[in-house]
Amino acid sequence: MSIPSTPLPTPTLGPPSTLSFTVFSQTHVNASPGTCLQTILDVDKYSLWNRFVPSVTIESHPPTTSEADTSHYGHGTLQTGSKFTFHVNMDAAQAGMTAEESGRRSLRATPEEVTFLGEVTPDPGSAVDAVFDKVMSASKATDAQSHPSVQTRLRVCWSHRPTHTLPSFLLRSERIQEFRLVESEDRSKSLAGCDYVTWETFYGILAPVVRLAVGEKLKRCFEVWGEDLKGRAERVEGGLA
């Protein structure tokens, strides 16, 4: 869990520049990829578990979203093309902080848009897919008694929306979150959970300034997000939430 020395590519923004930097985190979650992904998409419930982002405002869903889809998923569920604002607590890692307490802090607004949501089948020639494979091959997050059962992953990506005061040439970023199912080699157990990998790469003239100002805080906040997601998804899957 760190800021890699070499910035990582993203699906929409592509290869990083010499000014770019990446914040990265990974963990193993004892819950299915679907449960983890739905936990992330259901932003109305962030106040119950997410210390880093205790509040989200959805501005709009894509025009192609039907009333039936909105009724099924709920207005508070992210979809491809959803535009929303995260209300971020950069001090989420403080000792004793809870999601409820985090929501009472002075929060920073960051406008975002979902750029991709769905299943992906890894492409060996893709630089983005290579990140996941490299991470998991060297990772100790997955128990030695388990192994990836399938290559298909669930992925959600969102990117920072430019504003009049912060146009894209000054700063832009994209965050990727991926989940891959892991099955236990013990046949009596059908599921060993999933591997969760996330990274966000920052581009633009101000990227080095952001890294210097809040890079270390962002790294810890990503770790907090992973810890909180793990706790929430495991409770949901266990019927405790």
Short mmCIF file of N, CA and C in Angstrom, two decimals, residues 18 24 35 41 49 62 92 100-101 110 116 147 172 176 185 221:
data_model
loop_
_atom_site.label_atom_id
_atom_site.label_comp_id
_atom_site.label_asym_id
_atom_site.label_seq_id
_atom_site.Cartn_x
_atom_site.Cartn_y
_atom_site.Cartn_z
N THR A 18 5.47 12.49 -17.08
CA THR A 18 6.56 12.64 -16.10
C THR A 18 6.10 13.39 -14.86
N PHE A 24 -1.96 3.97 -4.46
CA PHE A 24 -2.29 2.56 -4.68
C PHE A 24 -2.61 1.87 -3.36
N THR A 35 -20.68 -8.41 -3.99
CA THR A 35 -21.02 -7.72 -2.75
C THR A 35 -20.13 -6.50 -2.57
N LEU A 41 -20.90 0.99 -4.99
CA LEU A 41 -21.85 1.73 -5.82
C LEU A 41 -22.97 2.36 -5.01
N TRP A 49 -20.22 3.52 6.84
CA TRP A 49 -18.96 2.78 6.91
C TRP A 49 -17.73 3.52 6.39
N PRO A 62 -26.92 9.17 -16.26
CA PRO A 62 -26.91 9.35 -17.72
C PRO A 62 -28.31 9.40 -18.30
N ALA A 92 -9.24 11.19 7.67
CA ALA A 92 -9.99 9.97 7.99
C ALA A 92 -9.19 8.96 8.78
N GLU A 100 -19.39 8.12 11.24
CA GLU A 100 -20.32 9.13 11.74
C GLU A 100 -19.58 10.41 12.13
N GLU A 101 -18.47 10.26 12.85
CA GLU A 101 -17.68 11.41 13.25
C GLU A 101 -17.09 12.10 12.02
N THR A 110 -15.11 17.01 -4.11
CA THR A 110 -14.39 16.62 -5.32
C THR A 110 -15.39 16.06 -6.34
N PHE A 116 -16.44 3.86 -16.18
CA PHE A 116 -16.63 2.45 -16.56
C PHE A 116 -17.20 1.68 -15.39
N HIS A 147 -6.45 -19.70 -4.68
CA HIS A 147 -5.92 -19.29 -5.97
C HIS A 147 -7.03 -18.64 -6.78
N ARG A 172 -6.06 16.41 -13.48
CA ARG A 172 -7.08 15.41 -13.79
C ARG A 172 -6.63 14.10 -13.18
N ILE A 176 -9.30 3.53 -10.36
CA ILE A 176 -9.72 2.20 -10.77
C ILE A 176 -9.88 1.35 -9.52
N GLU A 185 -8.92 -23.87 -2.34
CA GLU A 185 -8.57 -25.21 -2.81
C GLU A 185 -9.22 -26.27 -1.95
N CYS A 221 -5.51 7.43 3.38
CA CYS A 221 -6.96 7.43 3.18
C CYS A 221 -7.40 6.28 2.29
#
